[in-house]
Structure formats: C-alpha cells, structure tokens
Coordinates of C-alpha atoms and ligand atoms in Angstrom, one line a residue:
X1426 CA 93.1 9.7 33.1
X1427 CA 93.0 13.0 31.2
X1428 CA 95.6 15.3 30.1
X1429 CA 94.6 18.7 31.8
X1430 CA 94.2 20.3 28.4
X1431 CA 91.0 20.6 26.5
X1432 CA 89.9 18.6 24.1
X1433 CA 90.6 20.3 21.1
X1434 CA 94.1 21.2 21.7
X1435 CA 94.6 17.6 22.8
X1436 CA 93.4 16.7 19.6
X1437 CA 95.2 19.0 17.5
X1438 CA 98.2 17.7 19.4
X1439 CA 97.8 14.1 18.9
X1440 CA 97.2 15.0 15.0
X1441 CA 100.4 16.1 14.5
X1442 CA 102.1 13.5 16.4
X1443 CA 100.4 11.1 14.6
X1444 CA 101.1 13.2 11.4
X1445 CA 104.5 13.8 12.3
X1446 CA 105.1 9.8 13.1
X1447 CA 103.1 8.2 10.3
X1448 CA 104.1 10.6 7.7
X1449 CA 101.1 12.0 6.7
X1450 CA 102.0 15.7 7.0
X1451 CA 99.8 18.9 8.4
X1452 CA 95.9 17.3 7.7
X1453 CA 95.7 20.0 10.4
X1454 CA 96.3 22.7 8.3
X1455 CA 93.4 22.4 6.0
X1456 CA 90.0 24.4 7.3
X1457 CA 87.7 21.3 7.2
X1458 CA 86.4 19.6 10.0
X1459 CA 88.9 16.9 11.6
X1460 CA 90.6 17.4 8.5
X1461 CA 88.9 13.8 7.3
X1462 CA 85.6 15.6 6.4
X1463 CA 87.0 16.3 3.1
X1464 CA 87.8 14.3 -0.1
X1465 CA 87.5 13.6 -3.6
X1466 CA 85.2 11.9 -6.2
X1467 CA 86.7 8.3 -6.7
X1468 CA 83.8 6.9 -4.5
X1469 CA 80.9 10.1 -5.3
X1470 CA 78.4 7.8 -6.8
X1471 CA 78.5 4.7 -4.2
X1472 CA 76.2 4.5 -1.6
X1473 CA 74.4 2.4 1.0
X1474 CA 71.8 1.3 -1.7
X1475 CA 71.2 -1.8 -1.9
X1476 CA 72.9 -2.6 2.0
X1477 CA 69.1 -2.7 3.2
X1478 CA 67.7 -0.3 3.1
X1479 CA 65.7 -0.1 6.5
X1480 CA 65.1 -2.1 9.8
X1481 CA 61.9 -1.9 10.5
X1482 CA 59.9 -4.5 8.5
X1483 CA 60.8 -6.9 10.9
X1484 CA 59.2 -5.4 13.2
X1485 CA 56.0 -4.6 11.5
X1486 CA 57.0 -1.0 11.6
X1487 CA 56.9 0.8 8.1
X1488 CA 59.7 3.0 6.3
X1489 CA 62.4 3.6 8.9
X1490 CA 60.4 3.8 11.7
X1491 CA 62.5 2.9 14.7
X1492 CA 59.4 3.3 17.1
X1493 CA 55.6 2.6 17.2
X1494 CA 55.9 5.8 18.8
X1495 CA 57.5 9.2 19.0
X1496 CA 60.4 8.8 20.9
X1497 CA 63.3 11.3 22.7
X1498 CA 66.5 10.0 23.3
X1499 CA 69.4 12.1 25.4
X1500 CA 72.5 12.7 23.9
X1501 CA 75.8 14.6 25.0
X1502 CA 77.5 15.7 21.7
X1503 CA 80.1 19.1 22.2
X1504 CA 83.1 18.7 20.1
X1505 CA 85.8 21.1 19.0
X1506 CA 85.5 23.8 21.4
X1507 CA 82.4 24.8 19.5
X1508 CA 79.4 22.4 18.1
X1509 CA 76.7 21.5 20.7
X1510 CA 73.9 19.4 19.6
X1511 CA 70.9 21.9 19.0
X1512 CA 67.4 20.6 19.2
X1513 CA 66.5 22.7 16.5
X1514 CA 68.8 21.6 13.7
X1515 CA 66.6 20.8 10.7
X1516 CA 68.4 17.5 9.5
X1517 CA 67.8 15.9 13.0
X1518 CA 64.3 16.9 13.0
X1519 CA 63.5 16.0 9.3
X1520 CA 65.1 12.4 10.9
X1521 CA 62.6 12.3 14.0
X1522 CA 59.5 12.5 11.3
X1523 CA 61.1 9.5 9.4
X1524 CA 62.4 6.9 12.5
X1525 CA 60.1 9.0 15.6
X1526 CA 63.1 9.1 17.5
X1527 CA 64.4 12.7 18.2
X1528 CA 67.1 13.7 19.8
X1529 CA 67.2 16.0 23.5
X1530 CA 71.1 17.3 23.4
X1531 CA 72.8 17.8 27.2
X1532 CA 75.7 20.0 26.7
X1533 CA 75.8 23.4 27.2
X1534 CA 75.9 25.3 23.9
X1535 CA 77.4 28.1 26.0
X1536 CA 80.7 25.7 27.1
X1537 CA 83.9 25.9 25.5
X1538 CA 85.7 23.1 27.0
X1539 CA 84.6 19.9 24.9
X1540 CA 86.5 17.4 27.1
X1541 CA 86.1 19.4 30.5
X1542 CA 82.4 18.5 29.1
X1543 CA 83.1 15.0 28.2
X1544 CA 85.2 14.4 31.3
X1545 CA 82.2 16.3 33.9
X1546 CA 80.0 14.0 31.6
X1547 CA 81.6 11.0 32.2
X1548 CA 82.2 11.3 36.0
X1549 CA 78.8 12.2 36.8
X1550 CA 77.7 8.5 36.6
X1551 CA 74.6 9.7 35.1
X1552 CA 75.1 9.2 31.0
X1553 CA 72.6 10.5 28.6
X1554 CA 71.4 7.2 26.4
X1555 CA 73.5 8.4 23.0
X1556 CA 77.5 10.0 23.9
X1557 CA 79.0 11.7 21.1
X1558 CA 82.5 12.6 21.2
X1559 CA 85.6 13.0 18.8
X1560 CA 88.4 11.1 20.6
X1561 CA 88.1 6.9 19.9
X1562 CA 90.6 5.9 22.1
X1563 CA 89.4 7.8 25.1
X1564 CA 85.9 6.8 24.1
X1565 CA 87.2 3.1 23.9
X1566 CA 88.5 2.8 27.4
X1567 CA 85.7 4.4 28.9
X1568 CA 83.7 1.4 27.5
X1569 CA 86.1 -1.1 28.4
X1570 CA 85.3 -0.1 31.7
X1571 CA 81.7 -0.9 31.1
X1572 CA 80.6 2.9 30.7
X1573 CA 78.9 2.0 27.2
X1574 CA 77.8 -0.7 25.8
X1575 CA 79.5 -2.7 23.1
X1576 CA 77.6 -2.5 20.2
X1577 CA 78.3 -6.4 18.4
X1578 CA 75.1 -8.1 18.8
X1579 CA 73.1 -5.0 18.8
X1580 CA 74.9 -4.3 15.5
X1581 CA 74.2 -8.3 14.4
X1582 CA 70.6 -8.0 14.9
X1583 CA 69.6 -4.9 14.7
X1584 CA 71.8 -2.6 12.1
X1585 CA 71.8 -4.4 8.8
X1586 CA 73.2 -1.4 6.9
X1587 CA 76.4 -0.9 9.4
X1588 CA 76.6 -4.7 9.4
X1589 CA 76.4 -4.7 5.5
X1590 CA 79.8 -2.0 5.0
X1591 CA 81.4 -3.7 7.6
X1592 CA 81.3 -6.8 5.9
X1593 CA 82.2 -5.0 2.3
X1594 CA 85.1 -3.0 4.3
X1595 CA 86.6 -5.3 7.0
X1596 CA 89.2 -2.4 8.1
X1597 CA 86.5 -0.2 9.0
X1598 CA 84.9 -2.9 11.6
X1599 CA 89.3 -3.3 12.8
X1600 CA 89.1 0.1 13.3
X1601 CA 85.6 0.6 15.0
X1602 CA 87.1 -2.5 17.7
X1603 CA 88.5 -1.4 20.4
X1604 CA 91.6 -3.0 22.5
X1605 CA 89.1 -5.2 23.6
X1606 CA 87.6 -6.9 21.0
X1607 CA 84.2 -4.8 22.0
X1608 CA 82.5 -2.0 19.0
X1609 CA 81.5 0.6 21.5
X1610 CA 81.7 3.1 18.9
X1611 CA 80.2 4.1 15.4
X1612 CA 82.3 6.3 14.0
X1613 CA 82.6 9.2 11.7
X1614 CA 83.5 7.8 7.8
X1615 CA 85.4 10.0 5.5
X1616 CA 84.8 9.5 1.9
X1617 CA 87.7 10.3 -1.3
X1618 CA 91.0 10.0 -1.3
X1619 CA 93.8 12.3 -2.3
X1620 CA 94.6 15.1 0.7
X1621 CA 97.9 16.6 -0.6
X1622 CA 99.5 17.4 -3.9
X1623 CA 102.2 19.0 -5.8
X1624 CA 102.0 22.4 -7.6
X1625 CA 103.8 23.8 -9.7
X1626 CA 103.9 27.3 -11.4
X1627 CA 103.1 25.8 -15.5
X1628 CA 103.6 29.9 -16.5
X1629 CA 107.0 29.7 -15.5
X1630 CA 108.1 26.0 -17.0
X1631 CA 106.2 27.7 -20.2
X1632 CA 108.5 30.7 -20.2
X1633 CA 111.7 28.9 -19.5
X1634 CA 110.5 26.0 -22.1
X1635 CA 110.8 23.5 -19.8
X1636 CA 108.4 20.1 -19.4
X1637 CA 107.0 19.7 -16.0
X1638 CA 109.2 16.9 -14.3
X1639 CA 108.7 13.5 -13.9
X1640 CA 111.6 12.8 -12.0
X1641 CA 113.3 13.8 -9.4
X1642 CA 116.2 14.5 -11.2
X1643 CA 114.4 16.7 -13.5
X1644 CA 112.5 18.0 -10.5
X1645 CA 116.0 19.4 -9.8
X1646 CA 116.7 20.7 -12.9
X1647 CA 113.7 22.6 -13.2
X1648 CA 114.0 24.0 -9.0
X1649 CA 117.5 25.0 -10.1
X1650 CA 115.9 26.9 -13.6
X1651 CA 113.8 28.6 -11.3
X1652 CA 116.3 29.6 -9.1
X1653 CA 118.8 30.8 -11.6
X1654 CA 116.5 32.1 -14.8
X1655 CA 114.1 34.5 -13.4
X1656 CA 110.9 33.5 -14.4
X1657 CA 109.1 36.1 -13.1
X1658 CA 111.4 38.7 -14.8
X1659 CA 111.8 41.2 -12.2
X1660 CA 115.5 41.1 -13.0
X1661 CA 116.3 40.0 -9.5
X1662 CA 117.2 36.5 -8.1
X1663 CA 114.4 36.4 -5.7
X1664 CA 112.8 33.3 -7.0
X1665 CA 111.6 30.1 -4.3
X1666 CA 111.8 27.4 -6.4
X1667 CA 110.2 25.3 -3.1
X1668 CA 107.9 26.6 -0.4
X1669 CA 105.5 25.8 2.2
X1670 CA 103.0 26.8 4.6
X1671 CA 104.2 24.0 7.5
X1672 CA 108.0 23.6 8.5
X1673 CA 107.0 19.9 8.1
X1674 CA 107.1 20.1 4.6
X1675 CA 110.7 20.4 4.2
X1676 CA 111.0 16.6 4.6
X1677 CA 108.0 15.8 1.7
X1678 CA 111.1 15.3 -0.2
X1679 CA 112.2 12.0 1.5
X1680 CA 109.8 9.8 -0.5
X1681 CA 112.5 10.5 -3.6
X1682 CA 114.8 8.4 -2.0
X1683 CA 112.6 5.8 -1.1
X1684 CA 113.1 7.4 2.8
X1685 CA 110.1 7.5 5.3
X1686 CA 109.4 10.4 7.9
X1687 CA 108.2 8.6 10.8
X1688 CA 106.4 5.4 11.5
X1689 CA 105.4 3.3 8.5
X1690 CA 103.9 0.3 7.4
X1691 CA 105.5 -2.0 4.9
X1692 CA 104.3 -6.0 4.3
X1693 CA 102.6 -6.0 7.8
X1694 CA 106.1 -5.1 9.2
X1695 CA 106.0 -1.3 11.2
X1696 CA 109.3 0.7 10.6
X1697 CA 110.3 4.1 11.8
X1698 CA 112.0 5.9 8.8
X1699 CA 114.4 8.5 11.0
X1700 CA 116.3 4.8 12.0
X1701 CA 117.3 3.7 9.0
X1702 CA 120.0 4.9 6.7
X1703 CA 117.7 5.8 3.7
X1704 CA 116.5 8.7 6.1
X1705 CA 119.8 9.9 6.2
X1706 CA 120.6 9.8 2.1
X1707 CA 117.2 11.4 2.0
X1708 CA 118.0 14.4 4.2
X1709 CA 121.5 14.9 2.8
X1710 CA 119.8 15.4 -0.4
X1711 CA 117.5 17.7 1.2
X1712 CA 120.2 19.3 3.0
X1713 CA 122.2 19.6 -0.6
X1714 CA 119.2 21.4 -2.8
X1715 CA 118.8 23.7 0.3
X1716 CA 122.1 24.8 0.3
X1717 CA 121.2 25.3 -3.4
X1718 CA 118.9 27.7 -2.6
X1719 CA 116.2 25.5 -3.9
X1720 CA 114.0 25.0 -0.8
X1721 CA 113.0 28.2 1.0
X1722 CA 115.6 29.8 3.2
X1723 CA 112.8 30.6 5.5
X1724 CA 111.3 27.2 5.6
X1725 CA 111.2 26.3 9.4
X1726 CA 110.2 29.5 10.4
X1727 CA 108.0 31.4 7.5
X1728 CA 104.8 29.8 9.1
X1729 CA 101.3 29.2 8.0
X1730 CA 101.6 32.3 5.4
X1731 CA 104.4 31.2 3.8
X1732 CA 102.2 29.9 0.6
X1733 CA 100.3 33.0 0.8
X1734 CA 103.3 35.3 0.9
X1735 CA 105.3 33.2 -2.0
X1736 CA 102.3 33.3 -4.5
X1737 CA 101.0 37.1 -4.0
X1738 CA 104.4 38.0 -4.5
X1739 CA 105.4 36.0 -7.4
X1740 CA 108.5 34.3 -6.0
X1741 CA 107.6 30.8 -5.4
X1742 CA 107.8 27.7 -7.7
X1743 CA 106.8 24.3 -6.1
X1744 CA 105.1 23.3 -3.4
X1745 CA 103.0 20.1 -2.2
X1746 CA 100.0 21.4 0.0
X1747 CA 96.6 20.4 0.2
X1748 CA 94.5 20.0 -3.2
X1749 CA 91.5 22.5 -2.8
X1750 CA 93.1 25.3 -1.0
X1751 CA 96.0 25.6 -3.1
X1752 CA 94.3 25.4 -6.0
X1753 CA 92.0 28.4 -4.9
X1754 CA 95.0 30.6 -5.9
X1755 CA 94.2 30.7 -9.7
X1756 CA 90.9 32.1 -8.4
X1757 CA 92.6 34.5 -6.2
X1758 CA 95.2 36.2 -8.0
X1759 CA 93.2 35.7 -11.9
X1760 CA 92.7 39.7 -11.4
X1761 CA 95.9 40.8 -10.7
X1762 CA 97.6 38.0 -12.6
X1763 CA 96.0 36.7 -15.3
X1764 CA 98.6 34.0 -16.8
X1765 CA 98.9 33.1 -13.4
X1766 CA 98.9 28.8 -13.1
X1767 CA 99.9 27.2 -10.4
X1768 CA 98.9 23.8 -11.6
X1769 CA 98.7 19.8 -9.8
X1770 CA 101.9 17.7 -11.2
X1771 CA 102.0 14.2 -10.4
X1772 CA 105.0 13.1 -7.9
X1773 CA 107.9 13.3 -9.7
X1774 CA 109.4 9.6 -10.0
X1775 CA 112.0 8.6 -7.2
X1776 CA 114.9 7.1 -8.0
X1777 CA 113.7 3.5 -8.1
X1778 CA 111.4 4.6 -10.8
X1779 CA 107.9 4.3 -8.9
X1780 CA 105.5 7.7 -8.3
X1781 CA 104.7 8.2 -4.6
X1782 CA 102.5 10.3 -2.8
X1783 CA 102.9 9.9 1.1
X1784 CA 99.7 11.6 1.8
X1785 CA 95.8 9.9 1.7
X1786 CA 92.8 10.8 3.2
X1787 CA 91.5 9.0 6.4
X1788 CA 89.5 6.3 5.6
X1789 CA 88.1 6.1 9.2
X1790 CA 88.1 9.8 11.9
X1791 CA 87.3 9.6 15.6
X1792 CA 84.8 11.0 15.9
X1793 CA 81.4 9.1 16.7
X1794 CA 78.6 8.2 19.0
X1795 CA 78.2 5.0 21.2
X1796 CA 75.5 4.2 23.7
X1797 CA 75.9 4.0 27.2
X1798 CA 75.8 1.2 28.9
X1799 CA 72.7 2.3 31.4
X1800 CA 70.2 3.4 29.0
X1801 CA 66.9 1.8 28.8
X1802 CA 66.7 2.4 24.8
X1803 CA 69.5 0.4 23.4
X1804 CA 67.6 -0.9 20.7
X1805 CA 65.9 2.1 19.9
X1806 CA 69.8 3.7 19.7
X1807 CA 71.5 1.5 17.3
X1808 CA 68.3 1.4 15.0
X1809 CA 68.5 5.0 14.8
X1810 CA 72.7 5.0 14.3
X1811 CA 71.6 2.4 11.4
X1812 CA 69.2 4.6 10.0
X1813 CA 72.0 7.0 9.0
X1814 CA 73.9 4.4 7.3
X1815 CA 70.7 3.9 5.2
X1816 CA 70.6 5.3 1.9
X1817 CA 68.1 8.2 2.7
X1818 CA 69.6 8.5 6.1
X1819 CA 73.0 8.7 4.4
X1820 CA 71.8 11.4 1.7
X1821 CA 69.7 13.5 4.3
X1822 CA 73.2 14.0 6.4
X1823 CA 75.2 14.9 3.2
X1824 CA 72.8 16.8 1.6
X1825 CA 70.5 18.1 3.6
X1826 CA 66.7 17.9 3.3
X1827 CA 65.2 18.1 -0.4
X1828 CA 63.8 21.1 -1.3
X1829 CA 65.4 23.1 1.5
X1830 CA 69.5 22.6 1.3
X1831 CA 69.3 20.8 -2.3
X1832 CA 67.3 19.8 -5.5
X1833 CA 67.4 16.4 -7.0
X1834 CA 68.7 16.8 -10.6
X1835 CA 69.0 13.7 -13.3
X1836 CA 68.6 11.5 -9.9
X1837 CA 71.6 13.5 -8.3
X1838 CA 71.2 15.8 -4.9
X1839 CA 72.6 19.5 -6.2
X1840 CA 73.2 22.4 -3.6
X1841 CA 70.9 25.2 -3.9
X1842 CA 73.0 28.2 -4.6
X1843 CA 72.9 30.0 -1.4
X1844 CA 75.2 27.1 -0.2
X1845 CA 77.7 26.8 -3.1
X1846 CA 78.1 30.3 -2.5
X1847 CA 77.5 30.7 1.5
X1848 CA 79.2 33.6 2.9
X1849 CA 80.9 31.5 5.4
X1850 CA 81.5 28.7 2.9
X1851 CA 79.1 25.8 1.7
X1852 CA 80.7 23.8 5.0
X1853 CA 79.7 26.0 7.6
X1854 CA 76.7 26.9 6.5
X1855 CA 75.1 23.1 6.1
X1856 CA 76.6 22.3 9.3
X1857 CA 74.6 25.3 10.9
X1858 CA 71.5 23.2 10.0
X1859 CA 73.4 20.1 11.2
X1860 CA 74.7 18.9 7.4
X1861 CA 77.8 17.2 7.5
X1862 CA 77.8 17.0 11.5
X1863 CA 80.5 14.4 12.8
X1864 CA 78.2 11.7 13.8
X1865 CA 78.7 7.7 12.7
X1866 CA 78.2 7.9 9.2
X1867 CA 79.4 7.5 5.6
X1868 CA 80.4 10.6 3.9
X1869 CA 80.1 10.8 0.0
X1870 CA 82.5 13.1 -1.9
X1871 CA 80.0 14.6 -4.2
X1872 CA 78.8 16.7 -1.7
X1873 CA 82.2 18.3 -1.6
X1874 CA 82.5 17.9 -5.4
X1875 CA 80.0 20.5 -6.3
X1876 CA 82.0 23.6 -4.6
X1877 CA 85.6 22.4 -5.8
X1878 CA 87.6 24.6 -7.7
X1879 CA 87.9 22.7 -11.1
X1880 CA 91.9 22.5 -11.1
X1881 CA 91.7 21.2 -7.4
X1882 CA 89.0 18.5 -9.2
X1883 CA 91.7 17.9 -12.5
X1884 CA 94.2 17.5 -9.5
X1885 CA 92.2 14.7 -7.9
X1886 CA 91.3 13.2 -10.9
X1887 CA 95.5 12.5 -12.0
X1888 CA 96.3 11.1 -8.8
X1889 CA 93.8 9.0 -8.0
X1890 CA 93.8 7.8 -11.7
X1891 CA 97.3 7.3 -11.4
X1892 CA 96.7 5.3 -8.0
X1893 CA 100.3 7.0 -6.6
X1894 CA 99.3 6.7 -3.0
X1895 CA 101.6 5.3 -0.5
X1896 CA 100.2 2.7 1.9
X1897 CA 98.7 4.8 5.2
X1898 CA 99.4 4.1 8.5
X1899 CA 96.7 2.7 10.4
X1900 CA 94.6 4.1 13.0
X1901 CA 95.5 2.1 15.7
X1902 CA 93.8 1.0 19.3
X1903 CA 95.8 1.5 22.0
X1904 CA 95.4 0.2 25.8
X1905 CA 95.4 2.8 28.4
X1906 CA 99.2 1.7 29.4
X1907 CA 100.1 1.4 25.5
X1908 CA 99.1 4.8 25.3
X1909 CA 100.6 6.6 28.4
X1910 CA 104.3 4.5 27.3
X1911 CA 103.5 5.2 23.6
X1912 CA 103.0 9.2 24.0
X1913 CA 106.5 9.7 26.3
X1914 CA 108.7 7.6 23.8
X1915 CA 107.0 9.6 20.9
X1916 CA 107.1 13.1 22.2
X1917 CA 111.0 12.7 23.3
X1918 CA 112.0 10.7 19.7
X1919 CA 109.5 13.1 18.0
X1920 CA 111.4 16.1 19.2
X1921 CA 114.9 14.6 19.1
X1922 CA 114.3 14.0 15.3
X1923 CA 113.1 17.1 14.1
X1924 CA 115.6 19.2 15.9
X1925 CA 118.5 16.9 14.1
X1926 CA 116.9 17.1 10.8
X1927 CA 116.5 20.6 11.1
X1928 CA 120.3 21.3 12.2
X1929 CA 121.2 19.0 9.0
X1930 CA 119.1 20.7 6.8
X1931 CA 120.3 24.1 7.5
X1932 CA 123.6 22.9 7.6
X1933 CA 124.4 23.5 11.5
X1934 CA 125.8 20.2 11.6
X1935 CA 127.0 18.0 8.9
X1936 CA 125.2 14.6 8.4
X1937 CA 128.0 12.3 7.9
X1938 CA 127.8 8.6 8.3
X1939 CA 129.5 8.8 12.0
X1940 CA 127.1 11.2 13.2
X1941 CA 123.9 9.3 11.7
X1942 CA 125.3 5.9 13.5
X1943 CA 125.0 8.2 16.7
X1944 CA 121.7 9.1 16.3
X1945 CA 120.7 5.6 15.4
X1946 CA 122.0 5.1 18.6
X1947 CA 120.9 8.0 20.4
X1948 CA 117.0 7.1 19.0
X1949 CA 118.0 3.4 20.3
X1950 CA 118.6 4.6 23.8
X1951 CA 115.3 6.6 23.7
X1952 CA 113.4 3.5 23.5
X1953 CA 112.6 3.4 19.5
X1954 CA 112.8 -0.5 19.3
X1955 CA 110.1 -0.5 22.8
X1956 CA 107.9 1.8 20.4
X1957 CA 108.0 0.1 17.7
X1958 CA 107.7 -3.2 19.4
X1959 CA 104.3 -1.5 20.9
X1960 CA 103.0 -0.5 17.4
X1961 CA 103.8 -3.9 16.2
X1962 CA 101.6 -5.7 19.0
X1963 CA 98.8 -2.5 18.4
X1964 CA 99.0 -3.9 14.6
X1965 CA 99.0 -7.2 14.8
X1966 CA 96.0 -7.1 17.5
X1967 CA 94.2 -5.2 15.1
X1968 CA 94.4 -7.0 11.6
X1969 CA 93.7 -10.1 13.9
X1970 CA 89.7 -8.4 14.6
Ligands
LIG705 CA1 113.2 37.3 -10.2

C-alpha cells in the first residue's frame, strides 16, 4: 500500500511528523542529504579497523576480493527525486577493481518519481539482485512478504565487519530488524552528534555588558535587554530578541520547564508532552515572553528567511538553528559587519538546574540496500555490502579515492582543494563521483570536519563536551496496520496541537487551567492513549531484538 505521492514528499512528510512528534525540530531544514548525512567530530577518528578487516581469506580469495572472478551485480538505487546509480561513478568502480563485483544500475536516470520507481520496481516481480531505497519501513514490509531476503545468517557467516559494529552497537542491529525479527536491510549510518544550537549575538551582550546566560531566567533578562536597550543603536525599538527560520521553533523553549513537544522517551516509558500539564506551564511561559515582545511577532508565519532577514538587517538576538549553517553568518556578513558575532551558547539551565538540548543527530537514517530474495548472488551481495563496512571500503566511500578526491596527510585522508572549495559545495560535488552516496555504511565526521566553519566546529565542540543532549526518540518499526493506525491518530493530534499552541501563544485564547483539562480531554478523545499504547508495544518489541 502506497500513499499516491512520490517518494520524496512522502519523506519530507513523515520527517516532520516524526520531528514534530519526537521533538527533534526541522532536520529538514538543513541542506544535507536526509538531513542525517551530517555531524560532528566526537567519533572522527574511529573506524572499522580492527572489525576485520576483509572476508575473503576464507575463501582463499586475497584482499577483498568477493569473487574469483569479475562479477556484475543489478541494482535499483533512485532516491530523492534525483540520484540514480550511474555505472560510471568513480568510487563504485575504484570498488569493482578491489572485490570484482561491479555494479549494473536499473533506474532511469531520467525519472523523477523515486517511489513511482520503487513501487513499478517492486510490482514487476522481476527484482534486480541489490534494491536500494531510502524508506526502512516500506522496505521492511516488502521483505516480510518474502520480496528480499533477510540478511541474519548471511550477515553471521559472511559479513564479519557488519557483524563486528553490530555487536559493539546493539541499537544499530534493533534498528536494522524489522517487525519481524528479519535484517532485510543495511542501512545508511550517520556519524557525530550535535544537529541544533543556540546563537547568540556576543556584540550585543558586549555592548550592553551583559554575560551570556546560563539560565533561563537570565536568558530572560538578557531577551528583555535586547528588546528594550537597542543594541544595534539605530535609535529605534526594532530589536528580535528571538527568531527563527521554522514556526516550529517557537516551542524550543519548552525544554526550560522541563516540558516535551511531542512523543518522548523517559526510563523505557513513551510519553507525549502536549498531555501533560508541564506542556501547559511551558507554553504559558512562552505565551508570556511573546507578549513581551521577546519572541518574533512574525514567528509562525516569517518562514524559511526569517534567520536571513533578522541577521542582514541587524534586528535579531537569539536563535537555536542548526550548527553549520548558522554559523556561516560571521562569514557572510564579516564585510559589511565586521564586529558582527553571532556565537554558539550552551542551553541556558532550566529551572530544575540541568542544561538540555532536545536536538541530536540520527544515529541510524533509512536509507539502505537489501537483497532480493530471487537473486542467484546472495553471497556475492552481502560480501560486497561488508566490504563497505571495511576500513578501506569505509574510507573509499567518505573520502573518495586517493590521489583523486583526497591526499593522505600524517595518516589522515585530506580533501583536495577543488572540493573544500567546490562551487556547488564539497557535498555535492563528491557525491557527483558517488562520495558520500546513501548506501549501508558508516559515515565518519571528519569528512565533514574539514569544510566546517570554525565557530560551527567551537560550537560542536561545547556541547558535545558538555554531553547536554536529551535522550532521542527511537527509530521505531512499525507493522503495516501499526502504521496506517499510527499516521491517522498522529496527523489529527499533530494538527490539533499545533493549532492550540499557536492560538495560546499569540494570545487568541488564554491557556488557563480549565481550557488545558479540555484539551487533555479533547487529545484523549482523539485516541492519544491508543497512540501511545502503539509506540509503547513498537518500543518494547524493539529493545527486546
Ligand atoms: Ca534598535
């Protein structure tokens, strides 16, 4: 069963819901890949070494030679509207001379449709041996219904180095389960941890002489200083102490009273923040400061610009936003501006004391290959998935090929200039030679590393150092039914709980204790207990694999 909508959209749409739910605001809005291909250096210098390093010993087979053999295996890989395996990419070839299997890709670079594609793909009965795609659960049900094959015992005996990080990270072999306790699916492995942070303009706390905040009650005192002092001296009050690029972001100020946005996890227990009463002191807080004129008069409906707009024009404060882009504004504005700093702050304490950020990197994405279940070359297949999990396997697919995409300096792969400074950014233009391309493997953060900006690399430094990050919501498996029953609860509580917020927060209704008891019971009549009850089982079933 598909939703008549391609794949992308689909995607982008079950992002947000699943941002929206678990709290984890607007990864959507950052121009990376899945937004999971991304991250920062905590984990830059581990790798596969030392996981085994190849599979072919065993079979009298030298290096990471998969095959006595040349040999071609189909795939179907079209994801995002856009990427088609091409025969031609470099990094796939370079992998051909080193295990002799090479890839022959079956999806139209011309199509625009990924999961028309995967859909025409799938109902043709005729699979290519290797099936890429970037949507797990779809993936997963497909190979419950014996379309793929499940990938355990090939895994077992064949894949030491997937075996190996499985067994040194037992949430990425939960995750890579499906509902049925089958693997049919090696997925895509994000590496680094912090994804959003808060900024704040250090010129202006420097001429108001005021320390940056480490509260949130001096948080407030310093928005309100904003507000009221003019820092940026144009004699007018036209100062944002708080702004944002994502009408989401008017709620990142829940975690200050201990308050959670959507679904959450706590002690193996799954809440949903919006239906319990710390949700409501947190938005009549919220709903206080913007009354205040603290928080962005415009924030529901400025839109994606609204960081852009506040910076160039010198009228906003604070904001929490992603670490690399927002950093890039020092960089931007130096010319015009130069004692421009918009600078990382840690979360300001809440008011039980503790430093939270609600937002982390994925530790898992879904996207991924799997093999189906009628090809003659399953061996062959997870020996070459394995391959990428090796250490060279994992380097060529971060790095590149020696010589060509990088140099290895003091034992460390560098980026030749042209791709630090790629027209079309260092991303794109490795993943034109099929760098970095979404396939089962383990990413590492220095490749990313090398074009940060070096406040977006201070930034990731403090939080991680600081360890401030809230516990994430898993990626869940869902049954087919758990699904379809999951996404009409969600859509109707989803949209019944921002529109209330919203109304509170802007003051179009008040939020008094009556009128949160009848939301309570409103959300309790749109089955919130049923959804969480269906998390719950999602949970349990998958900290019990
Ligand atoms: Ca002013």
């Amino acid at each position: 069963m598909f939703r008549k909508r391609n794949g992308y959209t689909l995607l982008l749409v079950l992002a947000m819901t699943i941002s929206l739910l678990a709290g984890c605001a607007d990864s959507k809005n950052e121009p990376n890949n899945s937004g999971g291909n991304v991250e920062n250096g905590s984990n830059a210098g581990s790798n596969n070494a030392g996981n085994g390093g190849n599979n072919a010993e065993a079979d009298g087979l030298s290096g990471h030679l998969v095959t006595k053999d040349p040999l071609e295996l189909t795939i179907h890989m079209h994801f995002a509207d856009r990427v088609s395996y091409q025969d031609d990419w470099p990094v796939f070839q370079k992998a051909a001379e080193l295990t002799n299997i090479s890839l022959k890709g079956t999806a139209p670079s011309s199509a625009t449709n990924s999961q028309e594609l995967f859909n025409i793909t799938m109902a043709s009965g005729e699979l290519p041996d290797i099936v890429h795609f970037n949507m797990k659960d779809v993936y997963d049900n497909y190979g419950v219904e014996g379309a793929f094959e499940p990938l355990n015992d090939l895994i077992d005996e064949h894949a030491p180095n997937i075996k190996a990080l499985f067994e040194e990270r037992p949430e990425l072999k939960r995750y890579a389960t499906a509902s049925d306790g089958n693997i049919y699916y090696i997925n895509f492995i994000p590496d680094g941890q912090v994804a959003k942070g808060w900024f704040i303009r250090e010129d202006w706390l420097e001429k108001l002489q005021l320390e940056a905040p480490k509260t949130v009650d001096e948080l407030y005192t310093v928005m309100k200083a904003f507000r009221e002092q003019d820092p940026n001296g144009n004699g007018q009050k036209d100062e944002v102490p708080y702004f944002a690029r994502v009408k989401s972001a008017a709620l990142d100020f829940l975690v200050f009273w201990n308050a959670n946005r959507g679904l959450y996890l706590a002690d193996s227990k799954i809440g949903f923040g919006p239906y319990e009463d710390a949700y409501k002191t947190g938005v009549q807080n919220i709903a206080e400061w913007y009354k205040e004129g603290l928080i962005d008069p415009e924030i529901f409906t400025r839109g994606s610009k609204g960081r852009d707009i506040m910076l160039r024009e010198d009228r906003g404060g604070i904001t929490h936003d992603w670490l690399g882009s927002t950093a890039g504004y020092n960089d931007l504005l130096q010319g015009e501006r130069p004692d421009f700093a918009f600078m990382p702050l840690l979360p300001p304490a809440s008011i039980d004391g503790q430093m939270r950020e609600e937002t982390k990197r994925a530790e898992v994405t879904s996207s991924g290959w799997g093999i189906a279940s009628t090809s003659k070359h399953k061996v062959e297949a997870i020996k070459y998935f394995d391959f990428w999990f090796s250490e060279e396997g994992r380097r060529l697919m971060n790095f590149g090929i020696e010589g060509v995409h990088y140099d290895m300096i003091d034992g460390k792969p560098i980026f030749k200039e042209e791709y630090l400074n790629a027209e079309n950014g260092t991303l794109a233009a490795l993943q034109e030679d099929g760098v970095q391309i979404e396939i089962g493997f383990h990413q590492n953060f220095d490749y990313e590393r090398q074009w940060s900006n070096a406040i977006a690399l201070q930034g990731e430094d403090m939080y991680t150092k600081a360890n401030v990050f809230m516990e994430q919501y898993p990626t869940l498996s869902y049954a087919n039914e758990e699904r379809d029953r999951l996404t009409t609860l969600k859509s109707a509580i989803e949209t019944y709980v921002e529109e209330m917020s919203q109304k509170w927060i802007l003051g179009a209704e008040d939020l008094t204790d009556d009128s949160f008891a009848a939301f309570q019971k409103s959300l309790k009549n749109m089955g919130v207990e049923e959804m969480l009850q269906l998390e719950q089982q999602a949970y349990d079933r998958f900290m019990s694999q």
